[in-house]
Tab-separated table of C-alpha atoms in Angstrom:
chain	number	residue	atom	x	y	z
D	766	MET	CA	44.865	48.726	44.986
D	767	ALA	CA	44.249	52.269	46.148
D	768	GLU	CA	45.227	51.330	49.693
D	769	GLU	CA	48.376	49.600	48.454
D	770	ARG	CA	49.385	52.742	46.581
D	771	ARG	CA	48.771	54.998	49.563
D	772	VAL	CA	50.983	53.002	51.899
D	773	PRO	CA	54.273	53.611	50.007
D	774	PHE	CA	53.499	57.332	49.696
D	775	LEU	CA	52.618	57.611	53.387
D	776	THR	CA	55.741	55.677	54.335
D	777	GLY	CA	57.838	57.912	52.101
D	778	PHE	CA	56.461	61.068	53.703
D	779	ILE	CA	57.078	59.708	57.211
D	780	VAL	CA	60.648	58.680	56.359
D	781	ALA	CA	61.309	62.065	54.704
D	782	GLY	CA	59.950	63.888	57.756
D	783	VAL	CA	62.093	61.870	60.155
D	784	CYS	CA	65.184	62.477	58.005
D	785	LEU	CA	64.538	66.217	57.834
D	786	TYR	CA	64.090	66.426	61.596
D	787	ALA	CA	67.304	64.464	62.144
D	788	LEU	CA	69.163	66.795	59.780
D	789	TYR	CA	67.800	69.804	61.641
D	790	ARG	CA	69.042	68.421	64.955
D	791	VAL	CA	72.596	67.923	63.660
D	792	HIS	CA	72.787	70.767	61.127
D	793	HIS	CA	75.628	72.481	63.020
D	794	VAL	CA	77.782	69.388	62.557
D	795	LEU	CA	76.901	69.131	58.865
D	796	ILE	CA	77.758	72.766	58.006
D	797	PRO	CA	81.449	72.156	57.081
D	798	PHE	CA	80.482	69.126	54.990
D	799	VAL	CA	77.801	71.055	53.104
D	800	LEU	CA	80.169	73.986	52.522
D	801	ALA	CA	82.890	71.570	51.388
D	802	ALA	CA	80.453	69.892	49.003
D	803	ALA	CA	79.536	73.292	47.530
D	804	PHE	CA	83.243	74.161	47.288
D	805	ALA	CA	83.976	70.929	45.405
D	806	TYR	CA	80.860	71.294	43.266
D	807	ILE	CA	81.935	74.725	42.013
D	808	LEU	CA	85.455	73.532	41.176
D	809	ASN	CA	84.445	70.175	39.689
D	810	PRO	CA	83.726	71.460	36.126
D	811	LEU	CA	87.267	72.842	35.928
D	812	VAL	CA	88.738	69.514	37.048
D	813	THR	CA	86.463	67.627	34.642
D	814	TYR	CA	87.528	69.902	31.767
D	815	PHE	CA	91.205	68.993	32.147
D	816	GLU	CA	90.410	65.366	33.013
D	817	ALA	CA	88.661	65.008	29.655
D	818	ARG	CA	91.955	65.964	28.011
D	819	GLY	CA	93.782	62.959	29.383
D	820	LEU	CA	95.002	64.158	32.789
D	821	ARG	CA	94.349	62.132	35.919
D	822	ARG	CA	91.894	63.560	38.431
D	823	ALA	CA	94.129	62.903	41.469
D	824	GLN	CA	97.047	64.741	39.875
D	825	LEU	CA	94.821	67.655	38.866
D	826	VAL	CA	93.379	68.020	42.380
D	827	VAL	CA	96.785	67.852	44.078
D	828	LEU	CA	98.356	70.332	41.650
D	829	GLY	CA	95.351	72.621	41.974
D	830	TYR	CA	95.616	72.613	45.763
D	831	LEU	CA	99.329	73.318	45.634
D	832	GLY	CA	98.725	76.231	43.261
D	833	ALA	CA	95.919	77.573	45.448
D	834	LEU	CA	98.163	77.285	48.521
D	835	ALA	CA	100.947	79.240	46.810
D	836	LEU	CA	98.471	81.894	45.666
D	837	SER	CA	96.947	82.148	49.161
D	838	LEU	CA	100.345	82.570	50.798
D	839	SER	CA	101.264	85.268	48.276
D	840	ALA	CA	97.979	87.098	48.874
D	841	TYR	CA	98.435	86.825	52.637
D	842	ALA	CA	101.956	88.228	52.409
D	843	GLY	CA	100.707	91.109	50.280
D	844	PHE	CA	97.659	91.988	52.371
D	845	LYS	CA	98.904	91.038	55.844
D	846	SER	CA	100.043	94.534	56.803
D	847	LEU	CA	96.817	96.067	55.469
D	848	ILE	CA	94.626	93.586	57.367
D	849	VAL	CA	96.553	94.076	60.633
D	850	TYR	CA	96.457	97.868	60.261
D	851	GLU	CA	92.718	97.980	59.565
D	852	ALA	CA	91.952	95.548	62.403
D	853	GLU	CA	93.902	97.694	64.872
D	854	LEU	CA	92.274	100.852	63.516
D	855	LEU	CA	88.807	99.344	63.918
D	856	GLN	CA	89.583	98.186	67.454
D	857	VAL	CA	90.660	101.689	68.452
D	858	HIS	CA	87.829	103.581	66.764
D	859	ALA	CA	84.887	101.212	67.305
D	860	PRO	CA	83.912	102.509	70.816
D	861	ALA	CA	84.156	106.134	69.699
D	862	TYR	CA	82.211	105.296	66.557
D	863	LEU	CA	79.329	103.828	68.581
D	864	GLN	CA	79.328	106.802	70.970
D	865	HIS	CA	79.250	109.164	68.004
D	866	VAL	CA	76.258	107.337	66.554
D	867	GLN	CA	74.455	107.492	69.901
D	868	LYS	CA	75.123	111.222	70.214
D	869	ILE	CA	73.788	111.953	66.729
D	870	ALA	CA	70.742	109.782	67.400
D	871	ALA	CA	70.022	111.682	70.629
D	872	VAL	CA	70.271	115.064	68.881
D	873	GLN	CA	68.039	113.956	66.000
D	874	GLN	CA	65.580	112.419	68.440
D	875	ALA	CA	65.269	115.688	70.345
D	876	ALA	CA	64.731	117.603	67.115
D	877	LEU	CA	62.098	115.176	65.840
D	878	THR	CA	60.251	115.231	69.165
D	879	LYS	CA	59.604	118.941	68.674
D	880	LYS	CA	58.577	118.580	65.027
D	881	LEU	CA	56.196	115.612	65.301
D	882	PRO	CA	52.505	116.639	65.456
D	883	LEU	CA	52.010	114.565	68.602
D	884	PRO	CA	51.898	115.262	72.339
D	885	PRO	CA	55.477	115.492	73.674
D	886	LYS	CA	55.204	112.390	75.837
D	887	VAL	CA	53.743	110.285	73.013
D	888	ALA	CA	56.347	111.509	70.531
D	889	GLN	CA	59.122	110.830	73.058
D	890	HIS	CA	57.867	107.274	73.649
D	891	VAL	CA	57.602	106.518	69.928
D	892	LEU	CA	61.090	107.835	69.178
D	893	ASP	CA	62.571	106.069	72.202
D	894	THR	CA	61.188	102.802	70.866
D	895	VAL	CA	62.383	103.334	67.288
D	896	VAL	CA	65.740	104.979	67.936
D	897	GLY	CA	66.479	102.777	70.951
D	898	GLY	CA	65.878	99.657	68.875
D	899	ALA	CA	68.144	100.945	66.115
D	900	ILE	CA	70.943	101.762	68.585
D	901	GLU	CA	70.632	98.337	70.214
D	902	THR	CA	70.939	96.757	66.766
D	903	ILE	CA	74.096	98.747	66.025
D	904	GLN	CA	75.582	97.875	69.407
D	905	ALA	CA	74.793	94.200	68.794
D	906	LEU	CA	76.595	94.168	65.441
D	907	PRO	CA	79.949	93.098	66.951
D	908	SER	CA	78.314	90.130	68.668
D	909	HIS	CA	76.600	89.177	65.393
D	910	LEU	CA	79.955	89.341	63.637
D	911	PHE	CA	81.548	87.210	66.350
D	912	ALA	CA	78.762	84.701	65.763
D	913	LEU	CA	80.234	84.154	62.304
D	914	LEU	CA	83.592	83.085	63.775
D	915	PRO	CA	82.562	79.412	63.860
D	916	LEU	CA	82.150	79.627	60.082
D	917	LEU	CA	85.625	81.140	59.768
D	918	ALA	CA	86.938	78.314	61.926
D	919	HIS	CA	85.938	75.985	59.100
D	920	ALA	CA	88.246	77.828	56.684
D	921	LEU	CA	90.834	75.044	56.875
D	922	LEU	CA	88.380	72.196	57.369
D	923	ILE	CA	86.332	72.990	54.253
D	924	PRO	CA	89.215	72.654	51.741
D	925	PHE	CA	90.358	69.482	53.522
D	926	ILE	CA	86.937	67.821	53.193
D	927	GLY	CA	86.490	69.293	49.718
D	928	PHE	CA	89.737	67.607	48.650
D	929	PHE	CA	88.136	64.186	49.124
D	930	PHE	CA	84.913	65.295	47.428
D	931	LEU	CA	86.953	66.384	44.398
D	932	LEU	CA	88.942	63.154	44.373
D	933	ASP	CA	85.745	61.134	44.484
D	934	GLY	CA	84.176	63.113	41.650
D	935	PRO	CA	81.779	61.166	39.389
D	936	ALA	CA	82.411	57.952	41.342
D	937	GLY	CA	80.033	59.104	44.073
D	938	ILE	CA	77.250	59.726	41.543
D	939	GLU	CA	77.879	56.337	39.946
D	940	ARG	CA	77.575	54.623	43.323
D	941	PHE	CA	74.330	56.486	43.993
D	942	ILE	CA	72.890	55.282	40.682
D	943	GLN	CA	74.081	51.714	41.278
D	944	VAL	CA	72.295	51.430	44.650
D	945	CYS	CA	69.145	52.995	43.191
D	946	PRO	CA	66.454	50.421	42.277
D	947	SER	CA	66.459	49.771	38.521
D	948	ARG	CA	62.879	50.994	38.240
D	949	PHE	CA	63.885	54.466	39.404
D	950	VAL	CA	67.277	54.852	37.690
D	951	GLU	CA	65.830	57.063	34.954
D	952	GLN	CA	64.146	59.312	37.508
D	953	ALA	CA	67.339	59.469	39.587
D	954	ILE	CA	69.392	60.562	36.569
D	955	HIS	CA	66.707	63.107	35.682
D	956	LEU	CA	66.747	64.442	39.266
D	957	LEU	CA	70.547	64.752	39.324
D	958	SER	CA	70.451	66.572	35.981
D	959	GLU	CA	67.832	69.066	37.199
D	960	ILE	CA	69.715	69.717	40.444
D	961	ASP	CA	72.986	70.161	38.573
D	962	THR	CA	71.440	72.682	36.187
D	963	SER	CA	69.683	74.895	38.743
D	964	LEU	CA	72.111	74.593	41.653
D	965	GLY	CA	75.247	74.924	39.536
D	966	ASN	CA	73.991	78.054	37.788
D	967	TYR	CA	73.037	79.669	41.094
D	968	LEU	CA	76.291	78.911	42.941
D	969	ARG	CA	78.577	80.005	40.106
D	970	GLY	CA	76.507	83.111	39.431
D	971	ILE	CA	76.446	84.300	43.028
D	972	LEU	CA	80.196	83.630	43.364
D	973	ILE	CA	80.870	85.881	40.364
D	974	VAL	CA	78.688	88.611	41.875
D	975	ALA	CA	80.386	88.341	45.292
D	976	VAL	CA	83.889	88.666	43.815
D	977	ALA	CA	82.837	91.585	41.598
D	978	ILE	CA	81.192	93.458	44.503
D	979	THR	CA	84.236	92.916	46.731
D	980	LEU	CA	86.704	94.255	44.155
D	981	ALA	CA	84.525	97.201	43.099
D	982	SER	CA	83.818	98.142	46.733
D	983	PHE	CA	87.489	98.027	47.701
D	984	LEU	CA	88.628	100.150	44.747
D	985	GLY	CA	85.846	102.688	45.281
D	986	LEU	CA	86.453	103.026	49.023
D	987	VAL	CA	90.206	103.416	48.468
D	988	MET	CA	89.533	106.193	45.950
D	989	LEU	CA	87.283	107.910	48.505
D	990	ASP	CA	90.016	107.461	51.163
D	991	VAL	CA	87.663	105.728	53.610
D	992	ASP	CA	89.233	103.919	56.560
D	993	ASN	CA	88.861	100.135	56.821
D	994	ALA	CA	88.251	99.917	53.068
D	995	PHE	CA	89.421	96.303	52.873
D	996	LEU	CA	87.284	95.081	55.779
D	997	ILE	CA	84.195	96.948	54.566
D	998	ALA	CA	84.626	95.574	51.037
D	999	LEU	CA	85.137	92.064	52.409
D	1000	LEU	CA	82.029	92.383	54.592
D	1001	SER	CA	80.037	93.598	51.586
D	1002	GLY	CA	81.301	90.716	49.436
D	1003	VAL	CA	80.515	88.067	52.053
D	1004	SER	CA	77.070	89.614	52.652
D	1005	SER	CA	76.324	89.396	48.926
D	1006	PHE	CA	76.144	85.609	49.242
D	1007	VAL	CA	72.746	86.419	50.721
D	1008	PRO	CA	70.784	87.876	47.762
D	1009	TYR	CA	70.209	91.651	47.853
D	1010	LEU	CA	72.235	92.106	51.055
D	1011	GLY	CA	75.763	92.982	49.872
D	1012	ALA	CA	75.199	96.519	48.610
D	1013	ILE	CA	72.904	97.338	51.550
D	1014	VAL	CA	75.475	96.278	54.157
D	1015	GLY	CA	78.261	98.091	52.305
D	1016	ALA	CA	76.245	101.307	52.060
D	1017	LEU	CA	75.258	101.277	55.741
D	1018	VAL	CA	78.651	100.336	57.202
D	1019	GLY	CA	80.746	102.260	54.675
D	1020	GLY	CA	78.516	105.321	54.783
D	1021	GLY	CA	78.570	105.370	58.586
D	1022	MET	CA	82.361	105.004	58.646
D	1023	ALA	CA	82.821	107.864	56.158
D	1024	PHE	CA	80.443	110.086	58.110
D	1025	TYR	CA	82.348	109.387	61.332
D	1026	GLN	CA	85.779	109.758	59.710
D	1027	PHE	CA	85.180	113.024	57.867
D	1028	GLY	CA	82.396	114.444	60.031
D	1029	SER	CA	80.446	115.250	56.900
D	1030	PHE	CA	77.058	114.040	55.739
D	1031	ALA	CA	78.217	114.521	52.131
D	1032	ALA	CA	81.098	112.061	52.653
D	1033	GLY	CA	78.674	109.400	53.877
D	1034	MET	CA	76.380	110.015	50.922
D	1035	GLN	CA	79.322	109.595	48.534
D	1036	VAL	CA	79.869	106.092	49.872
D	1037	VAL	CA	76.151	105.354	49.650
D	1038	ALA	CA	76.234	106.601	46.036
D	1039	LEU	CA	79.213	104.296	45.396
D	1040	PHE	CA	77.284	101.205	46.477
D	1041	VAL	CA	74.172	102.329	44.603
D	1042	GLY	CA	76.385	102.628	41.518
D	1043	ILE	CA	77.814	99.147	42.143
D	1044	ARG	CA	74.302	97.787	42.417
D	1045	VAL	CA	73.209	99.509	39.191
D	1046	ALA	CA	76.337	98.297	37.360
D	1047	ASP	CA	75.587	94.772	38.574
D	1048	GLU	CA	72.081	95.015	37.125
D	1049	ILE	CA	73.308	96.435	33.816
D	1050	PHE	CA	76.436	94.375	33.129
D	1051	LEU	CA	76.352	91.174	35.198
D	1052	GLN	CA	72.696	90.272	35.574
D	1053	PRO	CA	71.847	90.190	31.821
D	1054	VAL	CA	74.546	87.534	31.389
D	1055	ILE	CA	73.816	85.620	34.585
D	1056	ALA	CA	70.023	85.824	34.262
D	1057	LYS	CA	70.165	83.696	31.088
D	1058	HIS	CA	70.910	80.793	33.426
D	1059	SER	CA	69.141	82.157	36.490
D	1060	VAL	CA	67.221	80.156	39.030
D	1061	HIS	CA	63.596	80.054	37.916
D	1062	LEU	CA	61.936	80.531	41.268
D	1063	HIS	CA	58.771	82.516	41.743
D	1064	PRO	CA	59.566	85.731	43.685
D	1065	MET	CA	57.227	84.640	46.492
D	1066	VAL	CA	59.043	81.298	46.802
D	1067	PHE	CA	62.370	83.135	46.685
D	1068	LEU	CA	61.430	85.448	49.574
D	1069	LEU	CA	59.751	82.664	51.538
D	1070	ALA	CA	62.908	80.547	51.313
D	1071	LEU	CA	65.033	83.411	52.652
D	1072	ILE	CA	62.617	84.159	55.499
D	1073	LEU	CA	62.300	80.521	56.564
D	1074	GLY	CA	66.025	79.891	56.259
D	1075	GLY	CA	66.905	82.932	58.350
D	1076	GLU	CA	64.245	82.208	60.972
D	1077	VAL	CA	65.133	78.530	61.469
D	1078	PHE	CA	68.908	78.477	60.916
D	1079	GLY	CA	69.994	82.129	61.264
D	1080	PHE	CA	72.699	83.504	58.984
D	1081	VAL	CA	73.647	80.009	57.806
D	1082	GLY	CA	70.033	79.493	56.781
D	1083	LEU	CA	70.165	82.626	54.655
D	1084	LEU	CA	73.235	81.249	52.879
D	1085	PHE	CA	71.643	77.904	52.071
D	1086	ALA	CA	68.011	78.965	51.603
D	1087	ILE	CA	68.080	79.412	47.835
D	1088	PRO	CA	70.286	76.346	47.086
D	1089	ALA	CA	67.904	74.273	49.232
D	1090	ALA	CA	64.945	75.740	47.328
D	1091	CYS	CA	66.668	74.766	44.048
D	1092	VAL	CA	67.027	71.157	45.219
D	1093	ILE	CA	63.440	71.003	46.505
D	1094	LYS	CA	62.120	72.468	43.262
D	1095	ALA	CA	64.024	69.887	41.197
D	1096	LEU	CA	62.765	67.097	43.464
D	1097	VAL	CA	59.146	68.279	43.146
D	1098	GLN	CA	59.388	68.643	39.353
D	1099	VAL	CA	60.880	65.193	38.829
D	1100	SER	CA	58.435	63.584	41.266
D	1101	TRP	CA	55.485	65.259	39.567
D	1102	ALA	CA	56.732	64.245	36.120
D	1103	TRP	CA	57.073	60.626	37.276
D	1104	TYR	CA	53.647	60.672	38.965
D	1105	SER	CA	52.049	62.222	35.870
D	1106	SER	CA	53.561	59.607	33.575
D	1107	GLU	CA	52.456	56.800	35.922
D	1108	ARG	CA	48.876	58.106	36.041
D	1109	GLY	CA	48.750	59.146	32.371
D	1110	LEU	CA	48.338	62.835	33.167
D	1111	SER	CA	49.440	65.553	30.741
D	1112	LEU	CA	49.197	68.737	32.789
D	1113	GLY	CA	51.592	71.499	31.839
D	1114	VAL	CA	53.753	73.090	34.510
D	1115	ALA	CA	54.194	76.851	34.276
D	1116	GLU	CA	57.670	78.183	34.806
D	1117	GLY	CA	58.114	80.681	37.590
D	1118	ALA	CA	59.523	84.126	37.056
D	1119	GLY	CA	63.279	84.244	36.713
D	1120	VAL	CA	64.869	85.609	39.891
D	1121	PRO	CA	68.344	87.133	39.576
D	1122	TYR	CA	71.133	86.215	41.950
D	1123	THR	CA	71.306	89.513	43.857
């Protein structure tokens, strides 16, 4: 009997490993579908809310898309001149901005070489390594940004695929349950419920944070009269989809732009103070509300997921690291609960520390 029980588990692990490897090999192809599924998943509760009041899902989805299209065209018409102006301004000033940064770094490097309590040659070598690496990172920023263009290319594909996900709605879940063996239907429903709870809370929470950071950053940078306010705020908002990154990126890019524009260290520090204030306001006003439904991942698991996601899949891996961890956690919990009930175990499972969204 023991051998008979081991075979299904071993087979399951082998099949799971093969599937994960296959997904890794084709993950670039699956990116728009995963993003579209997340897009539809976030909007589905709104569609379900009105569907429960007697409206047909197909009509709701079509009307919603038409309304979103009208709103997008209006926003584009309103912000088109601003976007074009800031893009042209950035194109003109970017080379001078990088040269300015290099000049400041060279001056500071020379000053530090004299102050460090090391032999001149050793101090020079250390600073060349540190400062040179930092300058190379800054110079590589445009290429890193261009690497995100494939994601922007999916901007039209994601809503198109998401349209069919929204139309399908609960029917897809019903089909999944129908093909599931009757013995495991209860576990499948339990798994879907756990994934819906953790993943839904995380996605909706981080979306709220991203929108709030974008708006607050734009208003603050406009008040400080910093160039490229819209692009910096947008970059900060998009970066905030990776936990803890939005305010850091905004402070570095915005502070550097203000320092270059006004030629004053105080101007750069004002922008840094702005993003520190945004971060503090997020912790005071948003996180207490969002943390009630936060993802209960241990901080070590949280950081490990980000590191592994970024190392294996790059920036896309950072985006999907925590949602993937939510799904894996739900799968492990449900599997352990089923295994415990099958073996008659009654071991308690301690909840991990609640990790906020940003």
